[in-house]
XYZ file of C-alpha atoms in Angstrom:
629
model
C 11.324 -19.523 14.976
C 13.045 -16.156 16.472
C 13.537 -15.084 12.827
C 9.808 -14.647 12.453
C 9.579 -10.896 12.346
C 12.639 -11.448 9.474
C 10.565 -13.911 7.463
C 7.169 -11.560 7.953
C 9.152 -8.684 6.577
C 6.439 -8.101 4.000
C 3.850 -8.829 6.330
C 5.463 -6.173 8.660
C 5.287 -3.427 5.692
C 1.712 -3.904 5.545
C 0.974 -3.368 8.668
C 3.507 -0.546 9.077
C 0.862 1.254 6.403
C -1.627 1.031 8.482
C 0.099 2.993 11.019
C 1.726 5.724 8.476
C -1.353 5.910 6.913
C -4.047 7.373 8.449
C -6.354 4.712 9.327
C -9.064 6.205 11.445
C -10.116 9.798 9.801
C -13.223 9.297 11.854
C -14.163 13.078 12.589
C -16.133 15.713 13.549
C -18.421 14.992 9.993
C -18.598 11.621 10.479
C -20.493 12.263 14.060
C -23.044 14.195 12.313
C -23.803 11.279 9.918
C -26.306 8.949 10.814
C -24.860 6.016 12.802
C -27.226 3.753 11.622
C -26.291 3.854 7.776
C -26.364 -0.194 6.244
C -23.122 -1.953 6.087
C -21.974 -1.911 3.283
C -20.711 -5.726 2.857
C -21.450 -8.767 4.532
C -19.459 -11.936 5.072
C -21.205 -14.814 6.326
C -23.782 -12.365 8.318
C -20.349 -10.863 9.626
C -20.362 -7.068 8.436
C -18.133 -4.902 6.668
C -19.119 -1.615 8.338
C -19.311 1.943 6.607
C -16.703 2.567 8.949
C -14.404 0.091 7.937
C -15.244 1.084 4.180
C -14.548 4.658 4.477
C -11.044 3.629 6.455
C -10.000 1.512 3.434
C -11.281 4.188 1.004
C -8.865 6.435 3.087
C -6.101 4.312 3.589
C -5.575 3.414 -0.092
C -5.668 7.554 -1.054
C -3.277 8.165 1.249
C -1.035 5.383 -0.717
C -1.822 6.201 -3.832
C -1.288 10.162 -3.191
C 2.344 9.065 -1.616
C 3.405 6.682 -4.907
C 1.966 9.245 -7.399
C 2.605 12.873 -6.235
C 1.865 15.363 -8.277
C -0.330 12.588 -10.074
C -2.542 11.620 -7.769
C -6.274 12.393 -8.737
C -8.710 12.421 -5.564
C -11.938 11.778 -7.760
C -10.565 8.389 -8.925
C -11.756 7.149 -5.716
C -15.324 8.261 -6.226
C -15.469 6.035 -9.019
C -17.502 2.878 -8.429
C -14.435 0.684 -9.767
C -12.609 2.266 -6.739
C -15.125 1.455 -4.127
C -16.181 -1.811 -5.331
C -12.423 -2.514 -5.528
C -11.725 -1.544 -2.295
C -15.063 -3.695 -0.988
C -13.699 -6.342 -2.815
C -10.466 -6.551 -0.961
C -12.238 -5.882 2.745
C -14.544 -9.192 1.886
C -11.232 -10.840 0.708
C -9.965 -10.124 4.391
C -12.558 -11.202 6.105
C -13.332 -14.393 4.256
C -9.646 -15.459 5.234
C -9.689 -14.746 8.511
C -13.392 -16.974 9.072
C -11.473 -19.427 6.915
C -8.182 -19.027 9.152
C -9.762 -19.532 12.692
C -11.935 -22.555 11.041
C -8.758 -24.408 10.231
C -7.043 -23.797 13.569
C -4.247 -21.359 12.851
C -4.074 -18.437 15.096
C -2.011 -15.790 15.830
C 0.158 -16.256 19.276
C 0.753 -13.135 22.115
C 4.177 -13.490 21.271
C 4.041 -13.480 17.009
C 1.720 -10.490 17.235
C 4.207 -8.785 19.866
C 7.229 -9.435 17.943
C 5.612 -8.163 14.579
C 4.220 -4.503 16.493
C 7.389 -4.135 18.487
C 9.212 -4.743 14.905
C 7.659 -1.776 13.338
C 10.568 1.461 13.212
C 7.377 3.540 13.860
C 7.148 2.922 17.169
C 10.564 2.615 17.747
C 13.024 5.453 19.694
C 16.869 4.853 19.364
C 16.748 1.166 17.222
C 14.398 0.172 20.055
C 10.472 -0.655 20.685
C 8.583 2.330 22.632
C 5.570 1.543 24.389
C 4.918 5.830 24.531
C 5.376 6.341 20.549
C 3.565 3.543 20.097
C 0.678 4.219 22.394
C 0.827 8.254 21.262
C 0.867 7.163 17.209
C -2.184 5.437 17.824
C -3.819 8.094 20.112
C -2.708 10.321 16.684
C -5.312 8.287 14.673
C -7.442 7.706 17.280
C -6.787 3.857 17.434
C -6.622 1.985 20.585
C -3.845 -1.239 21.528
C -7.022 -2.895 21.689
C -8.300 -2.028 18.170
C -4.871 -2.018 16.794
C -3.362 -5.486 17.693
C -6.970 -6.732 16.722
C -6.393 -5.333 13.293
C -3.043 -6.594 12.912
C -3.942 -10.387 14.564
C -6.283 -10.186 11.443
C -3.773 -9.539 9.226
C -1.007 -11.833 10.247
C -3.940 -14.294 9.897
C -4.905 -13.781 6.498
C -1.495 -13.818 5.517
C -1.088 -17.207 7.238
C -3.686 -18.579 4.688
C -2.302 -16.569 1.660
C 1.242 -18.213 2.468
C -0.284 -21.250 2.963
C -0.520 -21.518 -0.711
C 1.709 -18.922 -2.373
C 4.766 -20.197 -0.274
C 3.958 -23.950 -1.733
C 3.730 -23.389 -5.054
C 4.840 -25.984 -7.809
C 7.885 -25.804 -10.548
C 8.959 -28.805 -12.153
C 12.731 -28.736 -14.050
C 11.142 -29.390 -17.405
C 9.006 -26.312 -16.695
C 11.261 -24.249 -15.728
C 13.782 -25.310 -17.806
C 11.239 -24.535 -21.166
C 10.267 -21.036 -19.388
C 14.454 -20.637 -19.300
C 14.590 -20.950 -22.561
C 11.714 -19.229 -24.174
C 12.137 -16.210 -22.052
C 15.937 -15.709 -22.921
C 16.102 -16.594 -26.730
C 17.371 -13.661 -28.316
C 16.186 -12.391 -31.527
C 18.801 -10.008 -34.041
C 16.106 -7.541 -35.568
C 16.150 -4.160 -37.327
C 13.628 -1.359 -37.735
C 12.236 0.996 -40.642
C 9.435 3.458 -39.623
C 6.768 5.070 -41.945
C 6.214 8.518 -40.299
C 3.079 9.490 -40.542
C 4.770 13.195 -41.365
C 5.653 11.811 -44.466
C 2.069 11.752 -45.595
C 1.162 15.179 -44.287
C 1.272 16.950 -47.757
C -1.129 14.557 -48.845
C -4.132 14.265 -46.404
C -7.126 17.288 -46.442
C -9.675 18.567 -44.580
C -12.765 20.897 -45.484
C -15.192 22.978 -43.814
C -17.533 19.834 -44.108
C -15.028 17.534 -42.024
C -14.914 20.153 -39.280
C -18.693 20.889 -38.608
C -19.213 17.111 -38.924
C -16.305 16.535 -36.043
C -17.274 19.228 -34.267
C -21.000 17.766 -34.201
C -20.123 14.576 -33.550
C -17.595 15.131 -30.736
C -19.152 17.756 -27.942
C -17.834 16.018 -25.360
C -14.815 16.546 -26.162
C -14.738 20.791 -26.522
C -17.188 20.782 -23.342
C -15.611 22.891 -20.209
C -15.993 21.676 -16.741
C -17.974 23.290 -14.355
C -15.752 25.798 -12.074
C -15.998 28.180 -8.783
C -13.997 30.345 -7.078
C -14.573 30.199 -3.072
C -13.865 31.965 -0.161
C -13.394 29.839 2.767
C -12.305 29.426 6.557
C -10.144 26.491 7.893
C -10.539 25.440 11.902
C -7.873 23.304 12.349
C -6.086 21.766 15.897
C -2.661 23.309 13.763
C -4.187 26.527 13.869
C -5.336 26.664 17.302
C -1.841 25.762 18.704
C -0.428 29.504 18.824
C -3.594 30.004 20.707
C -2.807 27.582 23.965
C 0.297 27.114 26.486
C 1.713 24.980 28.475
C 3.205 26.186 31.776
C 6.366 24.955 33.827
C 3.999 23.353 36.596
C 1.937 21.472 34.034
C 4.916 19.663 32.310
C 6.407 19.227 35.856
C 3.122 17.594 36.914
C 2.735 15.307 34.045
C 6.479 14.061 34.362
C 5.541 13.323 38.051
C 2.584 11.716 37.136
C 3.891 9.723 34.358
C 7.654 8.441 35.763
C 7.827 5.284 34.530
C 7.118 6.707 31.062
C 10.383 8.263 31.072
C 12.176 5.361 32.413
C 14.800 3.143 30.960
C 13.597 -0.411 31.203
C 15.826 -3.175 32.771
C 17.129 -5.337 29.599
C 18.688 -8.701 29.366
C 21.423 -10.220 26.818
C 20.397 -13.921 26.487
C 21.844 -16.786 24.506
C 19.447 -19.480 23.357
C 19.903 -23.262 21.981
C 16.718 -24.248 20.669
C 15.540 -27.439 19.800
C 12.153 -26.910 17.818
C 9.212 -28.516 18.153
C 5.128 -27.334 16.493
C 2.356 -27.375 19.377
C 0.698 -29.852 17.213
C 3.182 -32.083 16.363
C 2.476 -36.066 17.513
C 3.593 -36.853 20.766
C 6.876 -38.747 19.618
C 8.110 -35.976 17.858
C 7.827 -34.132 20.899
C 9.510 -37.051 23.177
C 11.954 -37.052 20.585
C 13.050 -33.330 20.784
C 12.728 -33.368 24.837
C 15.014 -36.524 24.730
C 17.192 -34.167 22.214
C 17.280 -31.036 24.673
C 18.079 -33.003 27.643
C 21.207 -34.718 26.325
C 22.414 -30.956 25.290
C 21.666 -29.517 28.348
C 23.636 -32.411 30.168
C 26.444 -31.071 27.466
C 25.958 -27.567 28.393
C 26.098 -28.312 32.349
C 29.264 -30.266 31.920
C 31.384 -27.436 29.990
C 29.242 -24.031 30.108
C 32.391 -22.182 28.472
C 31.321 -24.285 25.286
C 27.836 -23.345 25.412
C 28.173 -20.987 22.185
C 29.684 -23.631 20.436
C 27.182 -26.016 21.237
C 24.968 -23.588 19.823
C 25.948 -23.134 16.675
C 25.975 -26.897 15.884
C 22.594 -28.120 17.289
C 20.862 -24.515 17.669
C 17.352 -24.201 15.317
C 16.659 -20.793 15.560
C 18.173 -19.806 11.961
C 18.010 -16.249 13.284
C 20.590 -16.671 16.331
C 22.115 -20.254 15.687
C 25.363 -18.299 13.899
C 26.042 -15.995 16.535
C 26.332 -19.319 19.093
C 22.453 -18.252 19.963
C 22.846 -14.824 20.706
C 19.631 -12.804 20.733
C 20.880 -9.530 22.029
C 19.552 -7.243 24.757
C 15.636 -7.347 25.224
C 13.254 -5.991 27.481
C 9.871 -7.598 29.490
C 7.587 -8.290 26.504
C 9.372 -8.990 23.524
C 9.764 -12.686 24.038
C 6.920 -15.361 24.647
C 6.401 -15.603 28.471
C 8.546 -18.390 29.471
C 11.209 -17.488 28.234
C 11.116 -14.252 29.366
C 10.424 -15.714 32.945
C 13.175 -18.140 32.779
C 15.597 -15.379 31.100
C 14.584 -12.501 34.021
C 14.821 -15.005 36.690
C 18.615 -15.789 35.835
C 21.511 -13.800 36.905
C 24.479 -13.129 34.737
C 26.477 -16.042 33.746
C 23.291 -18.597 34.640
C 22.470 -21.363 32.766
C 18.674 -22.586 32.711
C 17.053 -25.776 32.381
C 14.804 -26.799 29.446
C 12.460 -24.183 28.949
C 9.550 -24.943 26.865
C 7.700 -22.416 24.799
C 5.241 -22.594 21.700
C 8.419 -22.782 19.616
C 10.028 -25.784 21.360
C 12.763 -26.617 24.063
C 15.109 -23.967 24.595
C 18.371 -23.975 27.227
C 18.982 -20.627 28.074
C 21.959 -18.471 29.332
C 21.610 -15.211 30.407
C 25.083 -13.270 28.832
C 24.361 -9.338 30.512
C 22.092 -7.009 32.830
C 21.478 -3.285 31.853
C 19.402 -2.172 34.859
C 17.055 0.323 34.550
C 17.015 3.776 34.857
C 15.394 7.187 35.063
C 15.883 10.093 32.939
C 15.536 13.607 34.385
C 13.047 15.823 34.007
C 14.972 18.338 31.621
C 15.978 15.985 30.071
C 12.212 15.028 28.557
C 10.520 18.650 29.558
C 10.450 19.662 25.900
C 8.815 16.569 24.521
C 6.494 16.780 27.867
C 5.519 20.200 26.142
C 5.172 19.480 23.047
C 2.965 16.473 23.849
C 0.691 18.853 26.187
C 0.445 21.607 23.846
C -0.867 18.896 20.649
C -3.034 17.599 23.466
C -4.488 20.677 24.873
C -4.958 22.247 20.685
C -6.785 19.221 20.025
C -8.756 19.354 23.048
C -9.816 23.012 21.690
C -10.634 22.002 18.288
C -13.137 19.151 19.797
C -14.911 22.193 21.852
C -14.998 24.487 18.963
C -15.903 21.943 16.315
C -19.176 21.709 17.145
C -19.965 25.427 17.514
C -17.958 26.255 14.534
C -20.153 23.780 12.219
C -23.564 25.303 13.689
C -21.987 28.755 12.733
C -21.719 27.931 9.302
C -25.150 26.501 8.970
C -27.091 29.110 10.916
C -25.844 31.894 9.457
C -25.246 30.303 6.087
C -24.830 33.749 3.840
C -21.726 34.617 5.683
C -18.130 33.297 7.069
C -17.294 35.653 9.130
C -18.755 34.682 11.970
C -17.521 31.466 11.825
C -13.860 33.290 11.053
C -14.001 34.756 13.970
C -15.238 32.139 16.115
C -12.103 29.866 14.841
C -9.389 32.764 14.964
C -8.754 32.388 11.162
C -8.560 34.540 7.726
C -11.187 33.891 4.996
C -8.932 33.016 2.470
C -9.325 32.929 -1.626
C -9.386 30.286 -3.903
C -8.237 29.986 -7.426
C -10.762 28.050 -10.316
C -11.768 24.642 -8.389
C -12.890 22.174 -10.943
C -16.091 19.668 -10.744
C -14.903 16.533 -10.470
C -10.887 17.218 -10.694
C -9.271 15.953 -7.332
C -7.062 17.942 -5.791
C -4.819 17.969 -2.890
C -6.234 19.232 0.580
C -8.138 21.072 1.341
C -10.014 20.376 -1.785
C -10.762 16.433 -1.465
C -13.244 15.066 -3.529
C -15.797 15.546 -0.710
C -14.821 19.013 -0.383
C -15.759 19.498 -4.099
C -18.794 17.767 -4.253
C -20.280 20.143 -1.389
C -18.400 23.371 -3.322
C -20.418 22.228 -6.260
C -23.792 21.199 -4.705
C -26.924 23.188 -5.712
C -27.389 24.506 -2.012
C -23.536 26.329 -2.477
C -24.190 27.183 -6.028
C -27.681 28.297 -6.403
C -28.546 28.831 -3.471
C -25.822 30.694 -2.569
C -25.581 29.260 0.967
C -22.081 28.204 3.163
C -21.265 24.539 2.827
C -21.290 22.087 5.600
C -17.792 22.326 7.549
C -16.427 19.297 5.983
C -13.863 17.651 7.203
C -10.689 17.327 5.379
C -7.871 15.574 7.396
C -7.369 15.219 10.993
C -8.444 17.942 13.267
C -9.136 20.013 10.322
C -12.360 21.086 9.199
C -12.884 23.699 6.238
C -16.248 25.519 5.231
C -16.976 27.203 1.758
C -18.776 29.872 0.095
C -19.363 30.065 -3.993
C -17.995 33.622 -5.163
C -17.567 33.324 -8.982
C -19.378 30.473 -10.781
C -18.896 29.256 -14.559
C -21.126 26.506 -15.566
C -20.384 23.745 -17.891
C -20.269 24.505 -21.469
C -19.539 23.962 -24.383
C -16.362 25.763 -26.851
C -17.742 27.520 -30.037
C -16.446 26.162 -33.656
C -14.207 29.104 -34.106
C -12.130 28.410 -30.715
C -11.489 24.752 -31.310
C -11.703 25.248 -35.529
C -7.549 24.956 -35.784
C -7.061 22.163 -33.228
C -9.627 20.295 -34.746
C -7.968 20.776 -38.332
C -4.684 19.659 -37.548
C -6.705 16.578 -35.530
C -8.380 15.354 -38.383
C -4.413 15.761 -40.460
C -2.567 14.006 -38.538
C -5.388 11.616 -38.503
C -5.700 11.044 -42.047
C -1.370 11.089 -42.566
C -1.726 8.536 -40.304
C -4.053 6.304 -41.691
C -2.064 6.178 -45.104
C 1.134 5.794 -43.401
C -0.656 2.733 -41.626
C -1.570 1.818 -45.360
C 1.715 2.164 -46.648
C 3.305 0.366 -44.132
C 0.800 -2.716 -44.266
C 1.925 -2.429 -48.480
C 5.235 -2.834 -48.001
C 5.269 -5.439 -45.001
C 2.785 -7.906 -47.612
C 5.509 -7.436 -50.404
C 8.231 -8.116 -47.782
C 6.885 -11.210 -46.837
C 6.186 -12.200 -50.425
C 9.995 -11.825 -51.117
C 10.064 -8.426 -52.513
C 13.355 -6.950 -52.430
C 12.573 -3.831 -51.345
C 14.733 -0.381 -50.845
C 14.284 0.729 -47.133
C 15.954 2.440 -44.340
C 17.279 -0.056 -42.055
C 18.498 1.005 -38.598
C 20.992 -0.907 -37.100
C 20.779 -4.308 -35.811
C 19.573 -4.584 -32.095
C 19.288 -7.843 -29.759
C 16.190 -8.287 -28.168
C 14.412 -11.039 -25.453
C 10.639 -10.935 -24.348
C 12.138 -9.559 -21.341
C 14.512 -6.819 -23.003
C 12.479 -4.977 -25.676
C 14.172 -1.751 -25.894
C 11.657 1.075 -27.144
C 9.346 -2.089 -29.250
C 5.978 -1.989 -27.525
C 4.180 -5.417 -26.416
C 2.628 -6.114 -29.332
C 5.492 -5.788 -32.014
C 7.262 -8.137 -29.620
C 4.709 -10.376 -29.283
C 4.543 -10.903 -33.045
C 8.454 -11.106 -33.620
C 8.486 -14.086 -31.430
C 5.560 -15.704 -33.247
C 7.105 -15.366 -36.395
C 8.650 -18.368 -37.847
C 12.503 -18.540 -37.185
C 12.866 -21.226 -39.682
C 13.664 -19.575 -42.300
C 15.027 -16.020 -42.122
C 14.909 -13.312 -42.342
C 11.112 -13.060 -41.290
C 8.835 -9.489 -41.501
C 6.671 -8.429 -39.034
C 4.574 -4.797 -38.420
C 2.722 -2.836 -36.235
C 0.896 0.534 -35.756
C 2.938 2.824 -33.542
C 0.762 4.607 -31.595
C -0.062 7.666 -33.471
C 2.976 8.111 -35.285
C 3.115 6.020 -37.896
C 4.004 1.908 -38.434
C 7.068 0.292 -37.713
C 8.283 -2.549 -39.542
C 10.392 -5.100 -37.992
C 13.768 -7.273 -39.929
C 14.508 -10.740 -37.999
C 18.025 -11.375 -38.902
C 18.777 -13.999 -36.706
C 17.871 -16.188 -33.297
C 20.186 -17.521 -30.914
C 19.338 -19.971 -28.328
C 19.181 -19.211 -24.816
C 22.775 -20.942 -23.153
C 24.036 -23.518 -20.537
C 21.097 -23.481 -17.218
C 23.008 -23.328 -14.706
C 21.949 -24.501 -11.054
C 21.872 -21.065 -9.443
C 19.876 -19.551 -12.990
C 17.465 -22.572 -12.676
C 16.745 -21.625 -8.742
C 16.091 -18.346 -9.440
C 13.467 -19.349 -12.250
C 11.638 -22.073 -10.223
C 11.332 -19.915 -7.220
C 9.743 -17.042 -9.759
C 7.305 -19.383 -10.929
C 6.636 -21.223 -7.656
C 5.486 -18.098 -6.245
C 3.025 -17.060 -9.733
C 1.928 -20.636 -9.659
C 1.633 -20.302 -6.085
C -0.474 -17.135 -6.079
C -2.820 -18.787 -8.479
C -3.430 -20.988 -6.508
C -4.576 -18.618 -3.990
C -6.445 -16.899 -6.264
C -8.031 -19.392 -7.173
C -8.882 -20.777 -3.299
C -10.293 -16.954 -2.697
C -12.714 -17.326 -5.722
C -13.757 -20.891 -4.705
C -14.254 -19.350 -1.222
C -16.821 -16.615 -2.300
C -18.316 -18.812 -4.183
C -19.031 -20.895 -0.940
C -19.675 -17.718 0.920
C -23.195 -15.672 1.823
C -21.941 -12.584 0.650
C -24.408 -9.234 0.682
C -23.148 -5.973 -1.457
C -25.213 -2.856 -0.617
C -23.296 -0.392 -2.578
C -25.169 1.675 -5.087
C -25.862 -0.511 -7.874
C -23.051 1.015 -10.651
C -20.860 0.336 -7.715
C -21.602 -3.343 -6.903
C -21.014 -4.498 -10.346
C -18.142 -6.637 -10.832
């Protein structure tokens, strides 16, 4: 059980997110809002609150902007497929952790410890750091409290979705059949029909392209776009603005020693004889009985006590290394063991020592006492610290006044310039409804655009846009939505409505000549060469033109099959020839049946989490687009 953070690595990703992704934006706007907006969700009368929703909102952009780049379009998440999506998965969360604590599971001191004190975030050279970890959730202004709360959650949802996606069912035949479909190769060759090949042939009059034109405004319409002038207060921009002085870092190293200590650690070796909390009382007789006799072992020839280890150990994680568990501090193993391990001096051997994992026998290996590190040693992280604190501290007393600037004297940013120290700075064409990057985020844009910037001519709210950053607007240069003239798009929508039409007869052409194929025409065609292929290795043959070479008939060969290909033309497909997948052999079969032990698995799950709604009082009080399915 002392490999749990190992066999929670996934788990431990997950929650890792939550730290490197910001989960509490909760800002300077967000006080201004009212606080008593409606949930927006509600499990059981338990509510998803518009806090919690705008976190999740948050917390998947951030993930999506880091996996996409340059990609990454803000106004996908002011779609109401987004929000219900992200809804969705907060009602998901909750459901499992009702139906977690109903069944009993739970989440012990010492799992949730192991998992947070796991996380390379919060660690400082390869080891746990109560200061980084306190200071990266001060960062996203997250308590411990909050924090391990959040996390408990998690580990106990995932103790429900493993419940079911670690047990799923693969029988040989199964997997065997799945073997054999999914590596049956298939010999084919390929002959396009271009759809170039019918350019000479397709027109297109005046007629077609006032018809297309007519028919299709979307499609020549420009978006609305401004140009803006606008100020940025920011707790980055402030920092040139505050210092921190020689007494003040001496002061706070004084006041904070044991911060800057090195905590006393402890190299223990462990046999452990497991045993679940819940397990009948002769199972837990029998692994007592099982401890002592080691321990009696252990007493009688300590040198052998690694040895002993590795043959009756139960801890897969230490077992191997005759039950080493390395150096550790107070408060990375459940209590009694740590008692028992700080209470023995080097070379001591303790008695049975029993924990929610089981009976261990302990032996404590080394001592690294503590120790102190000298001021100069930390004064420039001391500084650093104090100079983020004390620019954040001036943000929070500017924020306010910096926000009332821009309202009250809403036909000008200068004021509120100068009140923040900063440049009015010049945008290039924003676009309505085109997410950008900050400092343009989709709320950003939607104030940029609002009648009261655009018509009215006014500053926007100070919105804002990340952490400690908040950014106010002013329209400059406005173009409204419109829509192209004929003669701008006339060309583009010529060679549209070719390529369209070449198309269409290659498609034609290429349905002739695969009918005639399969009626046994002998045909002349350009063949490439032949080319192996399984459902799993298609080469450059989409989906679909796979799908149907493996339904065809492999009987008889050789067999024709065809497809559209996109907008270039049709392919038609030669099968040649189909060899059988070979010999399953054990380690080939393993991998398989775990694969589909996990899909079946996750049905499963899937299916438990819809029967679980279903069961479920659950309220939606998104906007009504939004709350559709």
């Amino acid at each position: 059980m002392f490999d749990f953070v190992h066999e929670k690595k996934r788990l431990v990703q997950i929650v890792l997110a939550v730290i490197i992704l910001p989960f509490a934006f909760w800002g300077v706007d967000s006080y201004r809002r009212s606080g008593n907006a409606e949930a927006p969700a509600s499990v059981n009368g338990a509510k998803i609150t518009q806090q919690d929703f705008e976190n999740a909102l948050r917390q998947q952009q951030d993930r999506l902007r880091q996996m996409l780049g340059g990609n990454f379009d803000a106004a996908m998440f002011e779609t109401p497929e987004m929000k219900r999506a992200v809804l969705d998965n907060l009602v998901a969360q909750k459901l499992l952790v009702e139906r977690a604590k109903a069944a009993g599971l739970f989440v012990s001191d010492a799992q949730l410890a192991q998992v947070i004190q796991s996380i390379e975030a919060f660690h400082e050279n390869g080891r746990f750091d109560k200061k980084r970890y306190e200071a990266a959730l001060a960062g996203q202004n997250m308590s411990p409290l909050m924090f391990e709360a959040r996390v408990r959650d998690d580990l106990l949802g995932q103790q429900m979705r493993d419940g079911y996606v670690q047990n799923g069912f693969a029988s040989s035949s199964v997997t065997d059949n799945v073997i054999r479909l999914n590596e049956q190769q298939r010999l084919v060759s390929i002959s396009t029909v271009p759809f170039q090949s019918f350019a000479d042939k397709a027109k297109v009059d005046e007629a077609d392209l006032k018809k297309y034109y007519e028919q299709n405004q979307k499609e020549f319409q420009t978006p609305e776009q401004a140009k803006v002038e606008y100020v940025t207060l920011s707790a980055d921009s402030l920092s040139n603005k505050v210092q921190v002085t020689a007494d003040e870092a001496r002061q706070y190293y004084e006041a904070h020693l044991g911060d800057f200590g090195t905590p006393e650690q402890r190299q223990a070796a462990h046999i452990l004889i497991s045993v679940p909390l819940a397990a009948p009382q002769a199972e837990q007789d029998a692994a007592k009985s099982k401890a002592e006799k080691l321990l009696q072992q252990v007493k009688q020839n300590p040198a052998k006590f690694a040895e002993l280890a590795k043959a009756n150990s139960q801890d897969p994680g230490s077992a191997a290394n005759g039950g080493d568990l390395g150096f550790f501090g107070r408060g990375m193993m459940v209590k009694p063991f740590e008692d028992a391990a700080f209470a023995l001096k080097a070379g001591e051997i303790s008695g049975l020592v029993k924990s929610d994992f089981g009976y261990h026998i302990i032996k404590l290996l080394a001592v690294k006492p503590s120790g102190g590190q000298p001021f100069e040693a930390v004064r420039r992280e001391i500084e650093n610290k104090l100079h983020q604190q004390k620019a954040a501290d001036m943000f929070a007393e500017l924020a306010e006044k910096f926000s009332n600037t821009v309202y009250e004297q809403s036909d000008t940013l200068k004021p509120a310039a100068d009140l923040a120290g900063s440049k009015i700075e010049q945008s290039g064409w924003l676009v309505k409804g085109a997410g950008a990057n900050a400092p343009w985020t989709a709320k950003m844009l939607e104030a940029v655009f609002s009648d009261e910037a655009v018509k009215n001519k006014r500053n926007t709210a100070a919105i804002e846009v990340a952490p400690n950053t908040l950014v106010a607007a002013r329209v400059v240069e406005h173009k409204p939505a419109a829509v192209l003239a004929l003669t701008e798009v006339r060309d583009a929508i010529r060679q549209k409505l070719l390529n369209q039409q070449a198309l269409d007869l290659a498609i034609k052409q290429g349905e002739t000549l695969l009918t005639q194929l399969q009626h046994g025409d002998k045909l002349t065609l350009g063949w490439s060469a032949s080319q192996t292929i399984t459902r799993a290795q298609r080469g450059q043959l989409d989906m679909e033109l796979v799908r149907q070479i493996y339904q065809a008939d492999a009987a008889k060969l050789p067999q024709y099959v065809g497809a559209k290909a996109g907008q270039n033309g049709y392919v038609l497909v030669r099968i040649d020839a189909v060899k059988e997948a070979g010999a399953i052999d054990d380690m080939k079969r393993a991998r398989y049946a775990q694969q589909l032990r996990q899909l079946t698995g996750e049905e499963m799950f899937q299916a438990y989490l819809a029967d679980a709604k279903k069961q479920a009082t659950i309220k939606v009080n998104l906007p009504e687009k939004a709350a559709q399915p």
